[in-house]
CSV table of C-alpha atoms in Angstrom, one decimal:
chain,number,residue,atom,x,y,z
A,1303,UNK,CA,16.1,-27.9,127.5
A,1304,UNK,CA,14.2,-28.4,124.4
A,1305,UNK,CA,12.2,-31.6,124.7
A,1306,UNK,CA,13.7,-34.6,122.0
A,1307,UNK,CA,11.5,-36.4,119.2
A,1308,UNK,CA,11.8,-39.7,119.1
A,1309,UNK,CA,10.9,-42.0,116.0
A,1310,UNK,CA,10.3,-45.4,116.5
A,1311,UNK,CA,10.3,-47.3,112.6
A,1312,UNK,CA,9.2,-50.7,112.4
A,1313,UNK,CA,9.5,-52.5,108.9
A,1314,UNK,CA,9.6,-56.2,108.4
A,1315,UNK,CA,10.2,-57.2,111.7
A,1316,UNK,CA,13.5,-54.9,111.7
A,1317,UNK,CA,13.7,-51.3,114.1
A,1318,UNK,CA,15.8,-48.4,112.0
A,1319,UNK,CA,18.5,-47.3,114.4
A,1320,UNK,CA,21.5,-44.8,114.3
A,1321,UNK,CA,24.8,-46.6,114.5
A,1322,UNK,CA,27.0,-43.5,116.4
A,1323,UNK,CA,30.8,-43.7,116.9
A,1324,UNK,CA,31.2,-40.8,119.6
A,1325,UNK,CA,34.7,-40.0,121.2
A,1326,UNK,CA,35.6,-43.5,121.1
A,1327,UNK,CA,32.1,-44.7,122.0
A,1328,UNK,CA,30.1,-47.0,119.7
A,1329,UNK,CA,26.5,-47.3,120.1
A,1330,UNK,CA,23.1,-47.5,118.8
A,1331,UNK,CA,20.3,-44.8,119.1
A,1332,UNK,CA,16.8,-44.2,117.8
A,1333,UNK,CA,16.0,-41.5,115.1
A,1334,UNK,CA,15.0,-38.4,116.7
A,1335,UNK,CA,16.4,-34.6,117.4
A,1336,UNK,CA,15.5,-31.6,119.5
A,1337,UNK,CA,11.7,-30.5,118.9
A,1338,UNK,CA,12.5,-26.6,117.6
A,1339,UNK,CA,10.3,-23.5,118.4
A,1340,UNK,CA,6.8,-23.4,116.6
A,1341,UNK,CA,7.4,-27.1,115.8
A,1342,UNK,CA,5.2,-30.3,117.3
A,1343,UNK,CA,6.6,-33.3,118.5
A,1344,UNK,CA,5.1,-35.0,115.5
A,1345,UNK,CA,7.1,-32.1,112.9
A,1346,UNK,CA,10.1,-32.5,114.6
A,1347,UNK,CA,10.0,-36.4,114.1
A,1348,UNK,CA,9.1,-36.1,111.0
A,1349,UNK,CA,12.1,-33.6,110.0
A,1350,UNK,CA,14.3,-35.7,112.0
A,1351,UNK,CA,13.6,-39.1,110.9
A,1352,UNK,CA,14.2,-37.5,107.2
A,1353,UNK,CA,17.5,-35.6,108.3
A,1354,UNK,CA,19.2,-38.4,109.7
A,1355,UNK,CA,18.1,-41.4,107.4
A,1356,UNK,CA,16.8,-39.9,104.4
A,1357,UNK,CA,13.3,-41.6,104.5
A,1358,UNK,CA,10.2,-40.1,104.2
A,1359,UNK,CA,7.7,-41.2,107.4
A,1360,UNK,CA,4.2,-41.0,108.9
A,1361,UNK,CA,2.9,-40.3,112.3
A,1362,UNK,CA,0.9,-43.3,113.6
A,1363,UNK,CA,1.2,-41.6,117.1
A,1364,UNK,CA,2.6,-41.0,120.3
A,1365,UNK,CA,4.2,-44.3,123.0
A,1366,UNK,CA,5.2,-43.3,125.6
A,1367,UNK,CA,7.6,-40.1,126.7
A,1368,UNK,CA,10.6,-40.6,129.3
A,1369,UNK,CA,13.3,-38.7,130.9
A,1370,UNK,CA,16.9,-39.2,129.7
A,1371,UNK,CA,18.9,-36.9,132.2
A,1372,UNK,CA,16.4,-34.4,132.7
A,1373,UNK,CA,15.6,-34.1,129.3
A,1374,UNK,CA,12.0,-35.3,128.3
A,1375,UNK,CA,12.0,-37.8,125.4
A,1376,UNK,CA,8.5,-38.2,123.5
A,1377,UNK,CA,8.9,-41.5,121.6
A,1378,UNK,CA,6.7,-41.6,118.7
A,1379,UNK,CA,6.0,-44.5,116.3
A,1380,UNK,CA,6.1,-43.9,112.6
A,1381,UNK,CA,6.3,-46.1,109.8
A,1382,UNK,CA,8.4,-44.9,106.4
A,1383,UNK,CA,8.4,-45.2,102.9
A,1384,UNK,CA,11.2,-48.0,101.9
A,1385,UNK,CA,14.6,-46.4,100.5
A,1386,UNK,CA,18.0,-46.2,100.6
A,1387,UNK,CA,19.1,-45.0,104.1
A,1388,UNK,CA,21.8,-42.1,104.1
A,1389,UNK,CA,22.7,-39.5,106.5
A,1390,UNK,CA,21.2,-35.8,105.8
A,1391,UNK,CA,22.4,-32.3,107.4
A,1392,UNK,CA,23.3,-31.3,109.8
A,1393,UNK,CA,24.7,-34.6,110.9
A,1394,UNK,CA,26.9,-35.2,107.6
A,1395,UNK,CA,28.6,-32.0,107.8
A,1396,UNK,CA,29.6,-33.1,112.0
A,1397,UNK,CA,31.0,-36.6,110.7
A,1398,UNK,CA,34.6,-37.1,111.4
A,1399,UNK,CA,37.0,-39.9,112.2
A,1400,UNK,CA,35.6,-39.8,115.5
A,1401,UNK,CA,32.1,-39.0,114.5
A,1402,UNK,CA,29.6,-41.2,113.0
A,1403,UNK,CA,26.2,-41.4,112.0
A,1404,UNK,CA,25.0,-44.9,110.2
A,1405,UNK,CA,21.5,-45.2,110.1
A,1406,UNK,CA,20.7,-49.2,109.5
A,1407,UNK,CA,17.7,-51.5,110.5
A,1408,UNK,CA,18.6,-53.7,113.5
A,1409,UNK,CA,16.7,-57.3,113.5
A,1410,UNK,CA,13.8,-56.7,116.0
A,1411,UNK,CA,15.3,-60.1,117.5
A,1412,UNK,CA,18.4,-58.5,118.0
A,1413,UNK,CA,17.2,-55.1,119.6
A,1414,UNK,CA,17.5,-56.3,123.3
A,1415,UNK,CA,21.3,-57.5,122.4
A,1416,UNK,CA,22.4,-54.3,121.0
A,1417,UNK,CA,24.0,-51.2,123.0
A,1418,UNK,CA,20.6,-49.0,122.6
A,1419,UNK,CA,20.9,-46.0,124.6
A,1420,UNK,CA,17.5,-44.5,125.5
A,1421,UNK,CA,15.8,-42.9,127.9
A,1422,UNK,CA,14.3,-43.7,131.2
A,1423,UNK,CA,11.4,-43.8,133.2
A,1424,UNK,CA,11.3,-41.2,136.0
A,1425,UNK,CA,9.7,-41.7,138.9
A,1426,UNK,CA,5.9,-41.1,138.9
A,1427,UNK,CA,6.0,-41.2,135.1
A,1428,UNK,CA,4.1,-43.4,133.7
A,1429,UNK,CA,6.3,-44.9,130.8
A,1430,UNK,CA,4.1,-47.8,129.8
A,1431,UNK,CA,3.7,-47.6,126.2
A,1432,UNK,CA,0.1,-46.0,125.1
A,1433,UNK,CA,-1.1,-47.8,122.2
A,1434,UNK,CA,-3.6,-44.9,121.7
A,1435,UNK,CA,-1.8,-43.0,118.8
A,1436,UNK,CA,-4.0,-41.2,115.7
A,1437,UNK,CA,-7.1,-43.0,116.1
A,1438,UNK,CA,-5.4,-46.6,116.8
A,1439,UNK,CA,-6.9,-48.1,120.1
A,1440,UNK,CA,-4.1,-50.9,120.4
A,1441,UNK,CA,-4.6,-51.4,124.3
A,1442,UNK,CA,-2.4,-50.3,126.8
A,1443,UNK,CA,0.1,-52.7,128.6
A,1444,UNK,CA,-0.7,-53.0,132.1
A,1445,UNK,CA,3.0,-53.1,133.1
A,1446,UNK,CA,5.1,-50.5,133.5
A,1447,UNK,CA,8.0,-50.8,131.1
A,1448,UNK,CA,10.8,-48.6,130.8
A,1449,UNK,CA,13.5,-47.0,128.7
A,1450,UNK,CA,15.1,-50.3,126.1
A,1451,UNK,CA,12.0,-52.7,127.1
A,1452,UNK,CA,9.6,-50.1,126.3
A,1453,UNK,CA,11.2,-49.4,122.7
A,1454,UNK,CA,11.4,-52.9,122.5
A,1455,UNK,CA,7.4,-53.4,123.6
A,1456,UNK,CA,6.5,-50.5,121.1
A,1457,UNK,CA,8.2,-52.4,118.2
A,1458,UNK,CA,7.4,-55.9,119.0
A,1459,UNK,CA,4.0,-55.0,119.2
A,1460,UNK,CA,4.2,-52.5,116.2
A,1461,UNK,CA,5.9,-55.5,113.8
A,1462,UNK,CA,3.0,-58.4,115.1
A,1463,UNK,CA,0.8,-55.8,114.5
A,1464,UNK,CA,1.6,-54.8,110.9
A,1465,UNK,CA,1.9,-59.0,109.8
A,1466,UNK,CA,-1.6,-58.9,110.9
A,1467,UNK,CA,-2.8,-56.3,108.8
A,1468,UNK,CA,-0.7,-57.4,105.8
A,1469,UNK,CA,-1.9,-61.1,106.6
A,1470,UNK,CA,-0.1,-64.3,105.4
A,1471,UNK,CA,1.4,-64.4,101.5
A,1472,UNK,CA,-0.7,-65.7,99.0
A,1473,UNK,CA,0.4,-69.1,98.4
A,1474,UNK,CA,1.7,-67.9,94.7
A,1475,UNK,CA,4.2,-70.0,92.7
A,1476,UNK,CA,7.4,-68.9,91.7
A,1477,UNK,CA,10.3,-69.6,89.9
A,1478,UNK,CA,13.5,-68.5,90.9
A,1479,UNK,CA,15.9,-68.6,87.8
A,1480,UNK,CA,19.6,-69.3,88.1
A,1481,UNK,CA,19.1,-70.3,91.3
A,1482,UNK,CA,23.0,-71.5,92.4
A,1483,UNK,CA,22.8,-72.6,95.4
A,1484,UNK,CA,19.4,-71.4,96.7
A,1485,UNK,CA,20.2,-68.6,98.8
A,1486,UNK,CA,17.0,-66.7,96.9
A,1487,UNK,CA,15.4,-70.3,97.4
A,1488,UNK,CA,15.4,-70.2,100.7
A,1489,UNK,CA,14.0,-66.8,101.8
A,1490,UNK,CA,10.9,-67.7,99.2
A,1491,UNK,CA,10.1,-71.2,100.6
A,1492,UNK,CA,10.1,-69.2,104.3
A,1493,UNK,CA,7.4,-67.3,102.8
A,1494,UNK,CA,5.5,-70.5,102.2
A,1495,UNK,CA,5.3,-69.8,98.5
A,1496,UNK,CA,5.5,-72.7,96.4
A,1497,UNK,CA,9.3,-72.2,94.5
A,1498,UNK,CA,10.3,-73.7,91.2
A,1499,UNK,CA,14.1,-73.2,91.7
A,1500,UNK,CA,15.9,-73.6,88.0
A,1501,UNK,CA,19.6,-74.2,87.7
A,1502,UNK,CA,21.3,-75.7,85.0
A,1503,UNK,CA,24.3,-76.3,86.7
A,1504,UNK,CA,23.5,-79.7,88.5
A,1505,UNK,CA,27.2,-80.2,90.7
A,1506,UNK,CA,29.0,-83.0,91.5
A,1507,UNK,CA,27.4,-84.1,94.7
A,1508,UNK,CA,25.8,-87.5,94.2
A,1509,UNK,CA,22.0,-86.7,94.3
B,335,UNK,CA,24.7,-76.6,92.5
B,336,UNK,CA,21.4,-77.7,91.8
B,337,UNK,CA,22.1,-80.3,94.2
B,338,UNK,CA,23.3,-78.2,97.2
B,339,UNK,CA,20.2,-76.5,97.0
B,340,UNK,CA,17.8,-79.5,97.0
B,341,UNK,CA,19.5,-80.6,100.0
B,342,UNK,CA,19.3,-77.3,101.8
B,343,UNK,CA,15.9,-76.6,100.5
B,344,UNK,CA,14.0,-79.8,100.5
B,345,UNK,CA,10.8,-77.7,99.9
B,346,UNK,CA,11.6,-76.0,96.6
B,347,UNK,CA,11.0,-78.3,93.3
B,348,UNK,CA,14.0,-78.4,91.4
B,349,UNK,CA,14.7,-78.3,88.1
B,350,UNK,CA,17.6,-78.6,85.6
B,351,UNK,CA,17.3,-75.9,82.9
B,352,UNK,CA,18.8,-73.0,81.7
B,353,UNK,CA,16.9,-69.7,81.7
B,354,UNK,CA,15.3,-69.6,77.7
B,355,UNK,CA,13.9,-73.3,77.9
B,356,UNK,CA,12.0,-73.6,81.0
B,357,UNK,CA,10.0,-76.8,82.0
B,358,UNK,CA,6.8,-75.0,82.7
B,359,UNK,CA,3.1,-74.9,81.2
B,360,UNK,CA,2.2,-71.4,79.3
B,361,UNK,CA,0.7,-68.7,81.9
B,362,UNK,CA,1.7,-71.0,84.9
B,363,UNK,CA,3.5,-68.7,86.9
B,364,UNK,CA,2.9,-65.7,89.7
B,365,UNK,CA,6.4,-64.3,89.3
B,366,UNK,CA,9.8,-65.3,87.9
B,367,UNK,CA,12.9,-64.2,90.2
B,368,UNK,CA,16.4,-63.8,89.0
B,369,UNK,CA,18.5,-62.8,92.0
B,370,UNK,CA,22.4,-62.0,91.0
B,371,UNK,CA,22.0,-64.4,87.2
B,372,UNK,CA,20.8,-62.0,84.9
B,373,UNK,CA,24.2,-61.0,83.2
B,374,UNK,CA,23.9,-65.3,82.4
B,375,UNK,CA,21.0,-65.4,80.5
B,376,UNK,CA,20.8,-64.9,76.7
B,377,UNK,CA,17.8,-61.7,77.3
B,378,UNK,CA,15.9,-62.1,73.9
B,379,UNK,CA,15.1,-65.9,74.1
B,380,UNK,CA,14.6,-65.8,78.0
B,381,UNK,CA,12.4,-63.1,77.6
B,382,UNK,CA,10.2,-64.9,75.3
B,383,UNK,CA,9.8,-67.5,77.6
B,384,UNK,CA,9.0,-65.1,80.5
B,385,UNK,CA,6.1,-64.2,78.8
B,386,UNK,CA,5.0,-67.5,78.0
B,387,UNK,CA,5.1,-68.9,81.4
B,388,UNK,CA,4.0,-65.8,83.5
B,389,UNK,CA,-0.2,-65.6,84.5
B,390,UNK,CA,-1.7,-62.7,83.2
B,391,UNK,CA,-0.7,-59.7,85.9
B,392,UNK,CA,2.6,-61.7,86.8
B,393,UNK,CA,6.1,-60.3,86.8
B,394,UNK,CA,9.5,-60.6,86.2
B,395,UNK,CA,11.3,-59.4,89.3
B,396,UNK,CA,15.5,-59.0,89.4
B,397,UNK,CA,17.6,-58.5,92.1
B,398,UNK,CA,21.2,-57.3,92.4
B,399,UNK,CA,22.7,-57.3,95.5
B,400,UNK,CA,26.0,-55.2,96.5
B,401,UNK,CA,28.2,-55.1,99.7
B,402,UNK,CA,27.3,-51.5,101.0
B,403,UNK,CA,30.0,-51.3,104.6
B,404,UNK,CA,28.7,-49.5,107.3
B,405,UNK,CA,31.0,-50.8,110.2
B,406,UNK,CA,34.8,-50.0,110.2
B,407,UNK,CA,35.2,-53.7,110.0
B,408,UNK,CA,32.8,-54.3,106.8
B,409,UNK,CA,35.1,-51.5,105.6
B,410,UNK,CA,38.2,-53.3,106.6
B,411,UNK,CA,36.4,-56.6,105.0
B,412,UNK,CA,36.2,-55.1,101.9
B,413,UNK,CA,39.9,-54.3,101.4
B,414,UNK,CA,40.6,-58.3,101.4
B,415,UNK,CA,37.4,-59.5,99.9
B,416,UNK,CA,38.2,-59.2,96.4
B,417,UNK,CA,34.8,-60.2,95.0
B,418,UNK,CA,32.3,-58.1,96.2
B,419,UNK,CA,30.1,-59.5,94.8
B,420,UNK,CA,31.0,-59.9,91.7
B,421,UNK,CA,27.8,-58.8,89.9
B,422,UNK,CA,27.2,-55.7,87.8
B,423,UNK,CA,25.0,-53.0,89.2
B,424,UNK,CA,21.5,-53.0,87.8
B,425,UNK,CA,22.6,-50.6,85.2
B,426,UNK,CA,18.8,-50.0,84.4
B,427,UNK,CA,19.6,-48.1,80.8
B,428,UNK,CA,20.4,-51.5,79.7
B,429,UNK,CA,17.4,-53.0,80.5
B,430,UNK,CA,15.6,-53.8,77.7
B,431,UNK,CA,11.8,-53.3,79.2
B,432,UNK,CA,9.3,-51.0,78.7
B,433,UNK,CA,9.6,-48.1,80.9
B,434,UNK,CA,5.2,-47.6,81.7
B,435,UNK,CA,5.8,-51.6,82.4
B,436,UNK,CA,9.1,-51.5,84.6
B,437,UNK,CA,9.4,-50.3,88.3
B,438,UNK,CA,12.6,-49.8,90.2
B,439,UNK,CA,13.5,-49.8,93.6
B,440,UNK,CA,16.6,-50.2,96.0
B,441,UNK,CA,16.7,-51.8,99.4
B,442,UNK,CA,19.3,-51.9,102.3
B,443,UNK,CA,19.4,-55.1,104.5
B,444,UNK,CA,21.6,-56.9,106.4
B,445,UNK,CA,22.9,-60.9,105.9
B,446,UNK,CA,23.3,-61.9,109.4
B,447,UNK,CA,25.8,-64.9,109.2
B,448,UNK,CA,28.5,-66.2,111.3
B,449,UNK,CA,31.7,-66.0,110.3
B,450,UNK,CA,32.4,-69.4,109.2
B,451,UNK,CA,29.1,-69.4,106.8
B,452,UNK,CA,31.0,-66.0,105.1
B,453,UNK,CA,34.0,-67.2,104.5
B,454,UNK,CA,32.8,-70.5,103.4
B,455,UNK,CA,30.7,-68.4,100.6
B,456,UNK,CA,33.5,-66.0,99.9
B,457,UNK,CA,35.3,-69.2,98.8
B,458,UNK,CA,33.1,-69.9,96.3
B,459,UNK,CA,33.2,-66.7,94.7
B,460,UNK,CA,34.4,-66.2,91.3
B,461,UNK,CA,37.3,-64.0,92.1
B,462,UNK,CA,38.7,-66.1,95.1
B,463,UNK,CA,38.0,-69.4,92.9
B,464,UNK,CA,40.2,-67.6,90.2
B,465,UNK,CA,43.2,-66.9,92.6
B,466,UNK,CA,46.4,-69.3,93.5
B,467,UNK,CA,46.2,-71.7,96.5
B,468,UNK,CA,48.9,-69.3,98.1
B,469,UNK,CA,46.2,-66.0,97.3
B,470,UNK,CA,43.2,-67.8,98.0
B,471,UNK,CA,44.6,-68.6,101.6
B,472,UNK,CA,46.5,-65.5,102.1
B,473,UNK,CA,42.7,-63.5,101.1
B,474,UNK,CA,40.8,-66.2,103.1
B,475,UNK,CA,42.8,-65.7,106.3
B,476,UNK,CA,42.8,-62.4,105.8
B,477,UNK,CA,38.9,-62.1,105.9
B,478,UNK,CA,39.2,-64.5,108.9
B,479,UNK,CA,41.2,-62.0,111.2
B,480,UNK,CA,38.9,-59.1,110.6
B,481,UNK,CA,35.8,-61.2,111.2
B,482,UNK,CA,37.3,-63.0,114.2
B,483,UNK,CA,38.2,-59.4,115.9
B,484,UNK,CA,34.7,-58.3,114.6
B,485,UNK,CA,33.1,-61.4,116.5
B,486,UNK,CA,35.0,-60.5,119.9
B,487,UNK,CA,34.0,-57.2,120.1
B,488,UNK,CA,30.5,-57.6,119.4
B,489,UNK,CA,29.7,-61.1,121.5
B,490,UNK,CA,27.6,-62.8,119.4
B,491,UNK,CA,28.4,-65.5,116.8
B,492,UNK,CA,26.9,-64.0,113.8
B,493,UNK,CA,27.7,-60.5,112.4
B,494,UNK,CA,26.0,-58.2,110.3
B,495,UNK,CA,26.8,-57.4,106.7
B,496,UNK,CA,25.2,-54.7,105.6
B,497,UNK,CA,24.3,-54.5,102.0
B,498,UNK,CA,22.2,-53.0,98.9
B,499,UNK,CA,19.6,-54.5,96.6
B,500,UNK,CA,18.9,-52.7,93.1
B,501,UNK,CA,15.7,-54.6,91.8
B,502,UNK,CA,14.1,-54.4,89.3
B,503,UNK,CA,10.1,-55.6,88.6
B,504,UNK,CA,9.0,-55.8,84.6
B,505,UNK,CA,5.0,-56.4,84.5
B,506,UNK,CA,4.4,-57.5,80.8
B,507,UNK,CA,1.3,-55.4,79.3
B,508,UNK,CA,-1.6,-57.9,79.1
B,509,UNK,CA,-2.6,-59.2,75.8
């Protein structure tokens, strides 16, 4: 059987998953397809990633690969150009009542809660995420971890990794304009920015 | 509603004023945000003072934010929720910026909320707060039982709404 492509996209401490309704079955899955004839792992992710959510992504490079039923699975990690998600061929023209496709990002926080089918581990493989991908020498975990935990490794590590790089917000100040009841407010004070919330609607709370 | 937010946001600096007479110095500001209040503001006059207040290279960013369902539920939620929202779409035509100076972009994300949080702000919506006591119930109970069944299945207290924000960032030319 044709290998699968995994793609494993990390953006602002969420994972982009696949939402499936199957025969009565709802889970989650990761991005990711059969890797065709001619095609590298890193094509077919690529091809995949943009069939099934509509986004544009990049190889940063290769986890880990694992067995799901006899089926070798090469998990790769990618990161993609922001957009609206949507579901692409051929998966659109397969929807039905009973079939669904809804890409969406899953909280990071939330991963290890969710129904995420992946592969396994076999025995002997070593499934151990490899932070070695184009050029990256991340370290390599010294534990075995397998299937979920290793997805949920690769993007826990990926998301610390990019808040790094991006680094803490400039402490710039803001105003946030018809601000209501601050629900804007709030997300731009947990940035640490200083915010000038302006309402002219004071309420009839006693202040 | 100015106060609500001071008490939930004790960090933020509050201040009463509408959108075209801001209480800030000239070329003060990194950005100016307008999240679901544009369509409120008189545009020429609160333009004007946009520019006065934004630093050189600062921006005016807007937000709109839509329900987009994903989940049967959220689909079923949208049947009884008569609000959604209640905001235009960023009907960028309208938008009276320069297009070299203007960037658009939309984002999906999710407001992960319990139940009670969602019901208590679809009761302050515009639509529900226009409605009869016997509507407003009738709707709010209505959201309840979806959310409630929503809740069971999935385990946790807080669900996922899914939704869509149409922004829109104007950088004023310098000079």
């Amino acid at each position: 059987m044709a290998p699968r492509a995994v793609a494993v996209v990390v953006d602002d401490g969420a994972v982009l998953v696949m939402h499936r309704l199957s025969d009565g079955a709802a889970y989650y899955t990761l991005p990711g397809g059969s890797v065709e004839d001619g095609e590298s792992i890193e094509q077919a992710c690529t091809r995949e990633l943009h069939e099934e959510t509509g986004l544009h992504g990049r190889i940063v490079g290769q986890v880990m690969t694992l067995d799901n039923r006899g089926r070798t699975e090469h998990y790769v990690l990618m990161t993609a150009e922001r957009g609206e998600l949507r579901v692409g061929e051929p998966e659109a023209s397969r929807t039905s009542a009973t079939n669904r496709y809804c890409p969406m990002w899953v909280p990071l926080t939330e991963l290890a809660d969710v129904n995420l089918r992946t592969g396994r581990g076999a025995t002997g493989r070593d499934a151990s995420p490899s932070w070695r991908g184009a050029g990256h020498q991340y370290g390599q975990g010294s534990d075995v971890r397998r299937g979920r935990a290793g997805v949920l490794e690769v993007a826990t590590e990926l998301s610390r990794r990019r808040r790094r790089l991006v680094g803490p917000a400039a402490p710039a100040r803001v105003a946030d304009v018809g601000a209501g009841t601050g629900k804007l407010t709030s997300l731009l004070v947990d940035r640490g920015l200083v915010v000038e919330a302006v309402e002219p609607d004071r309420g009839c709370l006693p202040s | 509603m100015l106060t609500v937010l001071t008490q939930d946001n004790p960090k933020a600096h509050p201040h009463q004023s509408v959108s075209d007479a801001l209480q800030f110095d000239d070329a003060s500001l990194d950005a100016v945000l307008v999240a679901d209040a544009w369509h409120w503001f008189a545009v020429e006059t609160t333009i004007a003072e946009v520019r006065r207040v934004l630093k050189p290279g600062g921006w005016l960013g807007l937000v709109w934010n839509t329900v987009t369902p994903a989940l049967p539920w959220e689909k079923e939620l949208a049947g009884v929720d008569p609000d959604r929202k209640g905001t235009p779409d960023a009907d960028q035509t309208s938008l009276p910026f320069p297009a070299g100076e203007t960037e658009y972009a939309t984002f999906p994300w999710v407001w992960e909320i319990t139940p009670e949080h969602y019901i208590a702000n679809l009761a302050t919506t515009s639509a529900v707060l226009a409605m009869t006591q016997s509507q407003r119930q009738s709707t709010l109970d209505g959201a309840r039982s979806v959310l409630a069944r929503a809740s069971a299945e999935r385990r946790r207290s807080t669900l996922s709404f899914h939704h869509s924000a149409a922004c829109a960032r104007w950088t004023p030319a310098k000079g």
